[in-house]
Amino acid sequence: MIRILDFDALSPEAFLNRDIQAEEDVSAAVDTVIAEVRRNGDAALRNFTRRFDGAELDMLRVTEAEFDDAKRSVSRCFQETLEEAAENIRRFHERQRHNDFIIADCPGIVMGQRWMPVEKVGVCVPRSPEAFPSTVLMNVIPAKIAGVGEIVVVTPPVRDGSVSPEALTAAQLAGADAVFKIGGAQAVAALAYGTESVPKVDKIVGPGGIFVATAKRKVFGQVAIDMIAGPSEILVLSDGKSNPRWVAADILSQAEHDVLSSSVLVTDSRELAEAVQAEIEAQLETLPRKSIALRSIEENGKIIVTSSLDKAVEAANRIAPEHLELCVDDPFALLPRIRNAGSIFLGRHTPEALGDYFAGPNHTLPTSGTARFSSPLGVDDFMKRSSFLCYDQAAMSGCADRVADFARREGLEGHARSALSRKNF
């Protein structure tokens, strides 16, 4: 049963269990996988796919025929859903584009900034139990908008060597350049270092379990990564007027992800807290992933009762959840007071699941309290910027003494001489 706790009685450490690190054996196993992929390339990928996914593969890359078969096997209704979701995602992310700028308001001086796309990106798409077409759309579409030159998707196959037709259809719709039938730490290693078949990329994005997260941490520096994603989280902030059946369903929508997922209700109504507690028990009985959701609820779920909505907002900011639902009469009045959250869902008719699949804002979000200092995946994550500057002779001569003085105060005579060599040339 999910616990009901009083806000004023909680210590800071009791708000959410986020002390989740890779065990030493996981770290060692990932080191072994990365080393093997670097040493043996495609052969290692085939061996790990046989060992971890039970699939024998001749070709690691999805063929055009497989894409065609996938599209034929997906219902027209779902293809239309994918198309509408993709359009919503594009429309939202198009607004994130940056403009270059130039400053030329001083004689002889020009400076500015250029935005450029990352050249090659790898997208990890987990399988649980099927590869997620939503993850494909949410990662590939912003990369395409940014102008990334090559986008490679990796996702593990099922035992017969096939990949979810829905995921393949989404990859083709979103504009991925290739899909490879590999997953786990071995896929991360392949993207980071390259193999005979898998191209080496510049950045790796996308979610995964502890092995993928650990591998991304280990290859960071060789390539860029988006984030180290932890278990999924939801915080529902509600007054006493919400439908307890809806709130319970939203809580369970995250609990079914993983036994480590954290689902929290914060409310100023003990009556709602008790009603939601009962609803969760009832709804669990018919949930297909009951065993996962039950353990998640019992180990990481909680209902926090506060004395006011002000205190509820304080609790939400302290937890800094991945997903935050504001189930109150006027959610827009609370919105300016939310400082820490990955994505915010406003009102009683806006469940988190809407953002997962369809609405448009990205569903790859900061977890584990990192919403205090990081942001959802977006077009920026697939771009880099360079600054530039140009001084003519007079402008450089005019500031050479100041540059040299600055350099000498930092003990760098070579810098000083470089600047002074242009003075009165």
PDB file of C-alpha atoms in Angstrom, residues 237-241 265-273 304-312 328:
ATOM      1  CA  LEU A 237       0.093  18.338  -6.903  1.00  0.00           C
ATOM      2  CA  SER A 238      -3.634  18.455  -6.195  1.00  0.00           C
ATOM      3  CA  ASP A 239      -6.210  20.239  -4.123  1.00  0.00           C
ATOM      4  CA  GLY A 240      -9.129  18.324  -2.684  1.00  0.00           C
ATOM      5  CA  LYS A 241     -11.348  18.726  -5.741  1.00  0.00           C
ATOM      6  CA  LEU A 265       0.953  12.797  -4.690  1.00  0.00           C
ATOM      7  CA  VAL A 266       1.210  16.060  -2.767  1.00  0.00           C
ATOM      8  CA  THR A 267      -2.118  17.420  -1.553  1.00  0.00           C
ATOM      9  CA  ASP A 268      -3.593  19.674   1.080  1.00  0.00           C
ATOM     10  CA  SER A 269      -6.548  17.293   1.466  1.00  0.00           C
ATOM     11  CA  ARG A 270      -6.283  14.206   3.664  1.00  0.00           C
ATOM     12  CA  GLU A 271      -9.656  13.103   2.331  1.00  0.00           C
ATOM     13  CA  LEU A 272      -8.262  13.049  -1.222  1.00  0.00           C
ATOM     14  CA  ALA A 273      -5.108  11.308   0.009  1.00  0.00           C
ATOM     15  CA  ILE A 304       2.436  13.773   1.178  1.00  0.00           C
ATOM     16  CA  VAL A 305      -0.260  15.737   2.984  1.00  0.00           C
ATOM     17  CA  THR A 306       0.433  19.434   3.507  1.00  0.00           C
ATOM     18  CA  SER A 307      -1.359  22.128   5.480  1.00  0.00           C
ATOM     19  CA  SER A 308      -1.827  24.340   2.400  1.00  0.00           C
ATOM     20  CA  LEU A 309      -1.230  24.569  -1.337  1.00  0.00           C
ATOM     21  CA  ASP A 310       1.669  26.915  -0.578  1.00  0.00           C
ATOM     22  CA  LYS A 311       3.340  24.071   1.277  1.00  0.00           C
ATOM     23  CA  ALA A 312       2.516  21.728  -1.599  1.00  0.00           C
ATOM     24  CA  VAL A 328      -5.973  22.627  -9.210  1.00  0.00           C
TER      25      VAL A 328
END
